[in-house]
Tab-separated table of N, CA and C in Angstrom:
chain	number	residue	atom	x	y	z
A	1	ALA	N	53.236	138.911	-267.230
A	1	ALA	CA	52.461	137.753	-267.626
A	1	ALA	C	51.899	137.944	-269.037
A	2	TYR	N	51.450	139.176	-269.343
A	2	TYR	CA	50.937	139.436	-270.692
A	2	TYR	C	52.043	139.219	-271.723
A	3	ASN	N	53.217	139.737	-271.452
A	3	ASN	CA	54.331	139.575	-272.393
A	3	ASN	C	54.696	138.105	-272.572
A	4	SER	N	54.591	137.326	-271.526
A	4	SER	CA	54.840	135.893	-271.623
A	4	SER	C	53.806	135.222	-272.520
A	5	ALA	N	52.540	135.555	-272.330
A	5	ALA	CA	51.478	134.991	-273.165
A	5	ALA	C	51.674	135.385	-274.617
A	6	LEU	N	52.021	136.643	-274.851
A	6	LEU	CA	52.271	137.108	-276.210
A	6	LEU	C	53.484	136.400	-276.807
A	7	GLY	N	54.500	136.162	-275.996
A	7	GLY	CA	55.682	135.440	-276.459
A	7	GLY	C	55.354	134.013	-276.871
A	8	SER	N	54.484	133.361	-276.122
A	8	SER	CA	54.062	132.005	-276.483
A	8	SER	C	53.330	132.015	-277.819
A	9	ALA	N	52.425	132.964	-277.995
A	9	ALA	CA	51.685	133.073	-279.251
A	9	ALA	C	52.629	133.380	-280.413
A	10	THR	N	53.610	134.224	-280.170
A	10	THR	CA	54.591	134.570	-281.208
A	10	THR	C	55.429	133.360	-281.585
A	11	ALA	N	55.806	132.558	-280.600
A	11	ALA	CA	56.587	131.346	-280.867
A	11	ALA	C	55.811	130.387	-281.753
A	12	ALA	N	54.520	130.224	-281.481
A	12	ALA	CA	53.692	129.331	-282.300
A	12	ALA	C	53.580	129.859	-283.724
A	13	LEU	N	53.378	131.150	-283.861
A	13	LEU	CA	53.261	131.747	-285.185
A	13	LEU	C	54.560	131.594	-285.962
A	14	SER	N	55.680	131.831	-285.313
A	14	SER	CA	56.986	131.676	-285.958
A	14	SER	C	57.247	130.228	-286.346
A	15	ALA	N	56.910	129.299	-285.468
A	15	ALA	CA	57.107	127.874	-285.756
A	15	ALA	C	56.286	127.441	-286.965
A	16	ALA	N	55.127	128.087	-287.153
A	16	ALA	CA	54.270	127.768	-288.292
A	16	ALA	C	54.771	128.430	-289.578
A	17	GLY	N	55.823	129.252	-289.448
A	17	GLY	CA	56.429	129.862	-290.626
A	17	GLY	C	55.898	131.237	-290.977
A	18	TYR	N	55.279	131.910	-290.029
A	18	TYR	CA	54.688	133.222	-290.290
A	18	TYR	C	55.189	134.263	-289.307
A	19	ARG	N	54.929	135.508	-289.648
A	19	ARG	CA	55.158	136.633	-288.749
A	19	ARG	C	54.145	137.710	-289.089
A	20	THR	N	53.975	138.650	-288.204
A	20	THR	CA	52.994	139.715	-288.451
A	20	THR	C	53.690	140.967	-288.954
A	21	THR	N	52.867	141.857	-289.476
A	21	THR	CA	53.360	143.178	-289.835
A	21	THR	C	53.268	144.063	-288.598
A	22	ARG	N	53.758	145.265	-288.703
A	22	ARG	CA	53.721	146.187	-287.567
A	22	ARG	C	52.307	146.645	-287.223
A	23	ASP	N	51.443	146.755	-288.215
A	23	ASP	CA	50.075	147.209	-287.975
A	23	ASP	C	49.308	146.170	-287.170
A	24	PHE	N	48.757	146.581	-286.048
A	24	PHE	CA	47.958	145.696	-285.191
A	24	PHE	C	48.725	144.437	-284.797
A	25	HIS	N	50.003	144.600	-284.545
A	25	HIS	CA	50.931	143.498	-284.267
A	25	HIS	C	50.405	142.547	-283.186
A	26	HIS	N	50.145	143.061	-281.995
A	26	HIS	CA	49.706	142.198	-280.884
A	26	HIS	C	48.358	141.559	-281.198
A	27	TYR	N	47.446	142.337	-281.751
A	27	TYR	CA	46.124	141.811	-282.087
A	27	TYR	C	46.245	140.621	-283.034
A	28	ARG	N	47.037	140.756	-284.064
A	28	ARG	CA	47.174	139.684	-285.051
A	28	ARG	C	47.857	138.452	-284.482
A	29	ILE	N	48.835	138.668	-283.638
A	29	ILE	CA	49.489	137.519	-282.997
A	29	ILE	C	48.481	136.747	-282.156
A	30	ILE	N	47.681	137.461	-281.397
A	30	ILE	CA	46.676	136.817	-280.550
A	30	ILE	C	45.659	136.065	-281.404
A	31	GLN	N	45.176	136.686	-282.451
A	31	GLN	CA	44.190	136.042	-283.323
A	31	GLN	C	44.759	134.806	-284.012
A	32	SER	N	46.067	134.787	-284.255
A	32	SER	CA	46.684	133.650	-284.948
A	32	SER	C	46.624	132.366	-284.124
A	33	LEU	N	46.400	132.476	-282.820
A	33	LEU	CA	46.330	131.283	-281.974
A	33	LEU	C	45.257	130.301	-282.430
A	34	ALA	N	44.211	130.800	-283.061
A	34	ALA	CA	43.160	129.914	-283.575
A	34	ALA	C	43.695	129.021	-284.683
A	35	TYR	N	44.655	129.526	-285.439
A	35	TYR	CA	45.174	128.802	-286.597
A	35	TYR	C	46.445	128.017	-286.294
A	36	THR	N	47.161	128.418	-285.272
A	36	THR	CA	48.392	127.706	-284.935
A	36	THR	C	48.071	126.563	-283.977
A	37	ILE	N	47.744	126.876	-282.753
A	37	ILE	CA	47.524	125.813	-281.755
A	37	ILE	C	46.062	125.409	-281.636
A	38	GLY	N	45.187	126.037	-282.412
A	38	GLY	CA	43.769	125.702	-282.341
A	38	GLY	C	43.096	126.217	-281.081
A	39	ALA	N	43.563	127.343	-280.573
A	39	ALA	CA	42.976	127.925	-279.358
A	39	ALA	C	41.517	128.285	-279.601
A	40	GLY	N	40.721	128.123	-278.573
A	40	GLY	CA	39.304	128.435	-278.664
A	40	GLY	C	39.036	129.930	-278.607
A	41	ALA	N	37.835	130.284	-279.031
A	41	ALA	CA	37.432	131.690	-279.068
A	41	ALA	C	37.489	132.332	-277.677
A	42	ASP	N	37.178	131.575	-276.639
A	42	ASP	CA	37.198	132.115	-275.284
A	42	ASP	C	38.618	132.509	-274.870
A	43	THR	N	39.575	131.648	-275.157
A	43	THR	CA	40.975	131.943	-274.821
A	43	THR	C	41.454	133.172	-275.572
A	44	ILE	N	41.137	133.238	-276.834
A	44	ILE	CA	41.560	134.377	-277.660
A	44	ILE	C	40.898	135.657	-277.168
A	45	ALA	N	39.618	135.603	-276.860
A	45	ALA	CA	38.904	136.782	-276.364
A	45	ALA	C	39.475	137.251	-275.033
A	46	ARG	N	39.794	136.315	-274.151
A	46	ARG	CA	40.372	136.692	-272.858
A	46	ARG	C	41.723	137.373	-273.036
A	47	LEU	N	42.577	136.785	-273.876
A	47	LEU	CA	43.891	137.376	-274.098
A	47	LEU	C	43.765	138.730	-274.786
A	48	ASP	N	42.837	138.863	-275.718
A	48	ASP	CA	42.637	140.151	-276.375
A	48	ASP	C	42.125	141.191	-275.384
A	49	GLY	N	41.297	140.769	-274.447
A	49	GLY	CA	40.851	141.686	-273.400
A	49	GLY	C	42.017	142.190	-272.558
A	50	PHE	N	42.953	141.297	-272.258
A	50	PHE	CA	44.144	141.715	-271.513
A	50	PHE	C	45.027	142.637	-272.356
A	51	ARG	N	45.043	142.423	-273.668
A	51	ARG	CA	45.789	143.321	-274.560
A	51	ARG	C	45.234	144.736	-274.455
A	52	LYS	N	43.918	144.844	-274.503
A	52	LYS	CA	43.278	146.157	-274.404
A	52	LYS	C	43.557	146.796	-273.045
A	53	LYS	N	43.462	145.990	-272.007
A	53	LYS	CA	43.712	146.487	-270.650
A	53	LYS	C	45.154	146.959	-270.516
A	54	ARG	N	46.079	146.204	-271.103
A	54	ARG	CA	47.492	146.577	-271.062
A	54	ARG	C	47.716	147.921	-271.749
A	55	ASN	N	47.064	148.128	-272.888
A	55	ASN	CA	47.214	149.400	-273.591
A	55	ASN	C	46.741	150.564	-272.737
A	56	ILE	N	45.625	150.387	-272.059
A	56	ILE	CA	45.124	151.441	-271.181
A	56	ILE	C	46.114	151.688	-270.054
A	57	SER	N	46.616	150.622	-269.463
A	57	SER	CA	47.551	150.733	-268.346
A	57	SER	C	48.861	151.375	-268.775
A	58	ASP	N	49.343	151.020	-269.960
A	58	ASP	CA	50.626	151.546	-270.426
A	58	ASP	C	50.537	152.972	-270.949
A	59	TYR	N	49.456	153.314	-271.606
A	59	TYR	CA	49.411	154.581	-272.341
A	59	TYR	C	48.434	155.617	-271.806
A	60	GLU	N	47.470	155.212	-271.015
A	60	GLU	CA	46.468	156.177	-270.588
A	60	GLU	C	46.391	156.368	-269.080
A	61	ARG	N	46.399	155.269	-268.334
A	61	ARG	CA	46.143	155.377	-266.902
A	61	ARG	C	46.855	154.250	-266.175
A	62	SER	N	47.756	154.591	-265.289
A	62	SER	CA	48.429	153.547	-264.521
A	62	SER	C	47.508	153.034	-263.421
A	63	GLY	N	47.780	151.820	-262.970
A	63	GLY	CA	46.990	151.234	-261.904
A	63	GLY	C	45.648	150.698	-262.351
A	64	ALA	N	45.470	150.511	-263.663
A	64	ALA	CA	44.180	150.063	-264.193
A	64	ALA	C	43.979	148.557	-264.050
A	65	VAL	N	45.024	147.838	-263.703
A	65	VAL	CA	44.948	146.384	-263.597
A	65	VAL	C	44.839	145.992	-262.127
A	66	SER	N	43.792	145.240	-261.817
A	66	SER	CA	43.590	144.799	-260.433
A	66	SER	C	44.449	143.574	-260.136
A	67	ALA	N	44.580	143.247	-258.873
A	67	ALA	CA	45.326	142.055	-258.470
A	67	ALA	C	44.669	140.800	-259.035
A	68	GLN	N	43.351	140.765	-259.070
A	68	GLN	CA	42.631	139.617	-259.622
A	68	GLN	C	42.927	139.473	-261.118
A	69	GLU	N	42.932	140.579	-261.853
A	69	GLU	CA	43.236	140.520	-263.283
A	69	GLU	C	44.677	140.081	-263.521
A	70	ALA	N	45.578	140.552	-262.677
A	70	ALA	CA	46.974	140.135	-262.800
A	70	ALA	C	47.103	138.631	-262.588
A	71	ASN	N	46.380	138.101	-261.632
A	71	ASN	CA	46.393	136.659	-261.383
A	71	ASN	C	45.777	135.899	-262.565
A	72	GLU	N	44.712	136.433	-263.147
A	72	GLU	CA	44.062	135.786	-264.285
A	72	GLU	C	44.986	135.714	-265.497
A	73	ILE	N	45.714	136.790	-265.790
A	73	ILE	CA	46.620	136.758	-266.942
A	73	ILE	C	47.796	135.833	-266.662
A	74	LEU	N	48.213	135.739	-265.413
A	74	LEU	CA	49.279	134.806	-265.054
A	74	LEU	C	48.837	133.362	-265.321
A	75	ILE	N	47.636	133.031	-264.923
A	75	ILE	CA	47.095	131.686	-265.166
A	75	ILE	C	46.975	131.430	-266.665
A	76	LEU	N	46.480	132.414	-267.407
A	76	LEU	CA	46.345	132.279	-268.860
A	76	LEU	C	47.712	132.133	-269.524
A	77	ALA	N	48.684	132.896	-269.076
A	77	ALA	CA	50.030	132.808	-269.650
A	77	ALA	C	50.640	131.424	-269.423
A	78	ARG	N	50.443	130.875	-268.229
A	78	ARG	CA	50.958	129.533	-267.944
A	78	ARG	C	50.271	128.472	-268.809
A	79	MET	N	48.961	128.622	-268.989
A	79	MET	CA	48.218	127.686	-269.821
A	79	MET	C	48.697	127.758	-271.275
A	80	LEU	N	48.871	128.971	-271.790
A	80	LEU	CA	49.342	129.122	-273.167
A	80	LEU	C	50.740	128.555	-273.342
A	81	ARG	N	51.587	128.781	-272.356
A	81	ARG	CA	52.957	128.240	-272.424
A	81	ARG	C	52.918	126.720	-272.539
A	82	LYS	N	52.081	126.096	-271.746
A	82	LYS	CA	51.953	124.637	-271.797
A	82	LYS	C	51.363	124.188	-273.132
A	83	ASN	N	50.295	124.852	-273.569
A	83	ASN	CA	49.636	124.471	-274.816
A	83	ASN	C	50.550	124.649	-276.021
A	84	VAL	N	51.287	125.745	-276.056
A	84	VAL	CA	52.222	125.959	-277.159
A	84	VAL	C	53.347	124.935	-277.087
A	85	GLY	N	53.843	124.649	-275.896
A	85	GLY	CA	54.885	123.626	-275.743
A	85	GLY	C	54.423	122.268	-276.245
A	86	ASP	N	53.208	121.882	-275.875
A	86	ASP	CA	52.651	120.609	-276.343
A	86	ASP	C	52.481	120.622	-277.859
A	87	TRP	N	51.995	121.726	-278.395
A	87	TRP	CA	51.801	121.856	-279.840
A	87	TRP	C	53.133	121.738	-280.575
A	88	LEU	N	54.160	122.392	-280.030
A	88	LEU	CA	55.488	122.300	-280.652
A	88	LEU	C	56.001	120.861	-280.638
A	89	LYS	N	55.839	120.170	-279.524
A	89	LYS	CA	56.288	118.773	-279.429
A	89	LYS	C	55.605	117.903	-280.476
A	90	ASN	N	54.320	118.149	-280.700
A	90	ASN	CA	53.550	117.332	-281.630
A	90	ASN	C	53.721	117.730	-283.089
A	91	ASN	N	53.977	119.000	-283.352
A	91	ASN	CA	53.985	119.496	-284.720
A	91	ASN	C	55.343	119.952	-285.240
A	92	HIS	N	56.217	120.365	-284.354
A	92	HIS	CA	57.529	120.881	-284.756
A	92	HIS	C	58.614	120.443	-283.768
A	93	PRO	N	58.744	119.148	-283.515
A	93	PRO	CA	59.714	118.697	-282.504
A	93	PRO	C	61.155	119.071	-282.842
A	94	GLN	N	61.441	119.271	-284.114
A	94	GLN	CA	62.788	119.640	-284.515
A	94	GLN	C	63.204	121.022	-284.007
A	95	LEU	N	62.238	121.826	-283.598
A	95	LEU	CA	62.535	123.170	-283.097
A	95	LEU	C	62.870	123.194	-281.606
A	96	LEU	N	62.652	122.077	-280.934
A	96	LEU	CA	62.902	122.004	-279.492
A	96	LEU	C	64.277	121.437	-279.218
A	97	GLN	N	64.959	122.024	-278.264
A	97	GLN	CA	66.254	121.508	-277.849
A	97	GLN	C	66.037	120.351	-276.882
A	98	GLU	N	66.902	119.380	-276.965
A	98	GLU	CA	66.787	118.256	-276.036
A	98	GLU	C	67.906	118.281	-275.039
């Protein structure tokens, strides 16, 4: 679910004509949501919190993500997918296949 949310954010950034550097890659993609789709600070903070949690789970300690947190990121990923899709339709319809 985290990778899906990050993919949605990356798609919006790419559609806007930008990409990130390798340094702080995920962090910058997440922060760009404020400038691409106009995501609110709460959405960005929540996704950034999941980024931090993912890093702990991947690199330091397995099993750090609870079932409730997994469900929360799934809901957030679905919301971002919809919001980015709507943003693309309104701002970059030429990028969507029909």
